[in-house]
Amino acid sequence: MIKHFWVVWKTQLNQTFGFSHLKYLYRTNRRKFIGRMAFIPLILLALLPVLQLIFKVYGSVFNVLHPLGQDQVIFALAFVFTQSLALIFGLFYLMSNFYSARDLDMLIPLPVRPSVILGSKFMIVVISEYAATFPVVLPALLVYGIHTGPPLTFWVLALLITLLLPIIPLALASIFVVLLMRVTNAARGRGVMRITGAFLGVLVYSAIQWLQYRFRNSGPVELEAMLTNPDGLINMLTRRFPPSLWAARGLYNFPEPAGLLNLALYIGATLGAAAFLFLLADRVFYRGLIGGNEVSAKRKKLASTPGDFQARSVFKALFLREWRNLIRSASFLTPVLVNIVILPAAFAVPLLSASKQGILSAGKIQDSDWIQYVIVFAVSGLITLAGTSNSIAVTALSREGKSFWISKTIPAPPFIQILSKFVLAFIVPVFLTVAALTAEALALRFSAMRLVEQAFLALVGSSVTMSFSLFLDLLNPKLNWTDPQQIMKRNLNAIISVFSTMGFVGSSFALIYFLGKGMKFSPGLAYYVVAILWVLLLGTAAWLLFHKAESRYSKIES
Amino acid sequence: MLKLLNVSKSYNKGSIKAVDNLTLEVQKGEIFGFLGPNGAGKTTTIKMITGLLENDSGSIAINDVDTKTSSIEAKKQFGFVPDSPHIYDRITGLEYLNFLGDIYGVAAVEREGTINELARLFELEDALRDIIQSYSHGMQQKLVIIGSLLHKPPFWVLDEPMVGLDPRSAHNLKQLMRAHCALGNSVFFSTHILEVAEKLCDQIGIIRKGQLIFSGTMDELRGEKQGRESLEQIFLELTE
């Protein structure tokens, strides 16, 4: 079984990260190989402003914690943050990885146990998760290390703990997914039930967190006890995910007995969760999988009903095509749903908590122009990031795959085809902007002018990065795919798009900081400088996109 | 109806000539069969005609519309059936046909008539409301054929259209090709099935290694060999 696991995992690893493909490029097309490798420093460069921001935040947090004697909270914070994120976002990723991957048709007939297939796919997700874990956890450990100078054992242990971090949340999410798929497999309309089930799972988890928070005593006495007790803050923080507490305590107290005990708990729980998942896989995985991808057909007579043969404009027809292609594939739709459901929820909970505690009150916000504009900038940045992170723009052409021949042979100008794709991608930022405006109007009582500024910046920012992302896809679409995962998860354009958006948002924040602190600009003036800059960038990106559409469409060979 | 003038296409920076200086013409009302061994350049030629590939040199005109200078207008002149029917599989057959109807600006009444007529002919009436994913290869092929005729194109291009079709559907398709030409339209199709070419085509073209080695009627081809050999023998000799 171990041998089988190793063989399947190794192949999947190769397929996911394209090692053989890189080797092949190195041998046959050195220029292309160098081009691919050149992206690594570029991505790191784009990450730089964000990493700088993370280091700055951790530095400030450490300066607050150190006098309270609660230094270890710094990495507990990072642990709980990454594990909670892995639990929530991993759910959808795991679902499509376990059940929608096209390689399953090839893997299932192989003489290997279900746990080998599921286990190898699980380990691929764990490794992919490191991309989100390292940038959050490593800076926290470094800030702690630089300030306190821990022994070498700390670093070895820290590395081990960090590598194990995604396993428990992803194993728990996997167990939920496997059971959900098993229960819904026989049901009619199982696609909808599965997506609904996954969202319900996330909502129940969030509700439990909120209830824990709601019924916690939070008077002045409790607050003092929390600050004076060396474990007070860490307990409060890790309440939402106890393994993070074991990891933080184990690392901080090692090699004392308390540290060893917590470490044993953490490693034991990690191994236990993984082992349980593997055992469950052999019993349940295939029962939720086999037959799950079959498509039912009613074969009903075609009798004309009103609207059956309704004629529409070319743009509407193209938009409908894009819309249907998007909503009828779980792989394409899930990131959009994650964007429009989880993102607003993720911000609503802390916003409500903060306003309940009086940290954020409408009165305080109305008194400070800077706070209002910081919120406007932050929300615009988040919506801009969300607009590209769902990959809808950057896969606009690639999603057509082998059916791209239709787009090339129909008499619809590429300009309109691109426009229909852009409008589809624009739905997410519009939805998020409306949600943000509603929250800002009702909870923060922003003025009409501020709301207009918010809407303008968020939509312009999203348009800039989405135009750029679509342009990337236009330049180099990935049409020869057999599995939607290949373009949603293993697409170099998507990686460039996300990192360039991070670079764009990060640089804009740096500019705002410079304008406010260095140049002593008023917040309003800083806003207009950024807004004008973004409009100019939008003009350039949109010109590039639509100007090149015609010539690029004729060059794309499908 | 179709004019190819000195059309060439090469790959790998010119090292592989897929189509080499190809010139041919298809007249109105004609069925033109395009024959050749595997890798001869049939699909590359068809892809250039339909705009899926750009020709390196030469010109292509469909119904007197140049495919490079007036690509959109040229695309309105033909309906296309590719060799493998890759189409959006997450929409229903009817949604796919309506999409094409909208793109080509086919009026609702007209499209209803055409869809019903062709769906009946290809026995696809019961499946049009189902998602395309549930279709067999042959059913997808039939759907693509219906879609290609929805706007009643003057020029119909088909790449290996008989592959995957059951005998009845293949027969229906041949009838449809004849009926299409009887209305003054033209058909251009590639095939490996010599019998089909022999019985159906008014003109045939044989391509080998990217070059057109014969273009004319069946009788002309036979005449070259003084009627001594079967089409299969002639084909084998020519493409050797």
JSON list of C-alpha atoms in Angstrom, two decimals, chain A residues 14 16 107 128 200 206 213 294 409 434 449 498 534:
[
{"chain": "A", "resi": 14, "resn": "ASN", "atom": "CA", "xyz": [4.60, 15.85, -10.91]},
{"chain": "A", "resi": 16, "resn": "THR", "atom": "CA", "xyz": [0.34, 19.32, -10.27]},
{"chain": "A", "resi": 107, "resn": "LEU", "atom": "CA", "xyz": [-7.20, 6.24, -11.24]},
{"chain": "A", "resi": 128, "resn": "SER", "atom": "CA", "xyz": [-0.39, 23.57, -2.01]},
{"chain": "A", "resi": 200, "resn": "LEU", "atom": "CA", "xyz": [-23.81, 25.14, 5.48]},
{"chain": "A", "resi": 206, "resn": "SER", "atom": "CA", "xyz": [-18.79, 30.39, 11.86]},
{"chain": "A", "resi": 213, "resn": "TYR", "atom": "CA", "xyz": [-17.69, 34.91, 21.39]},
{"chain": "A", "resi": 294, "resn": "GLU", "atom": "CA", "xyz": [-22.83, 10.78, -14.29]},
{"chain": "A", "resi": 409, "resn": "THR", "atom": "CA", "xyz": [-15.67, 30.56, -36.41]},
{"chain": "A", "resi": 434, "resn": "VAL", "atom": "CA", "xyz": [-22.97, 46.74, -3.24]},
{"chain": "A", "resi": 449, "resn": "MET", "atom": "CA", "xyz": [-20.23, 61.37, -1.15]},
{"chain": "A", "resi": 498, "resn": "VAL", "atom": "CA", "xyz": [-3.04, 37.17, -8.28]},
{"chain": "A", "resi": 534, "resn": "TRP", "atom": "CA", "xyz": [-6.01, 54.06, -11.11]}
]
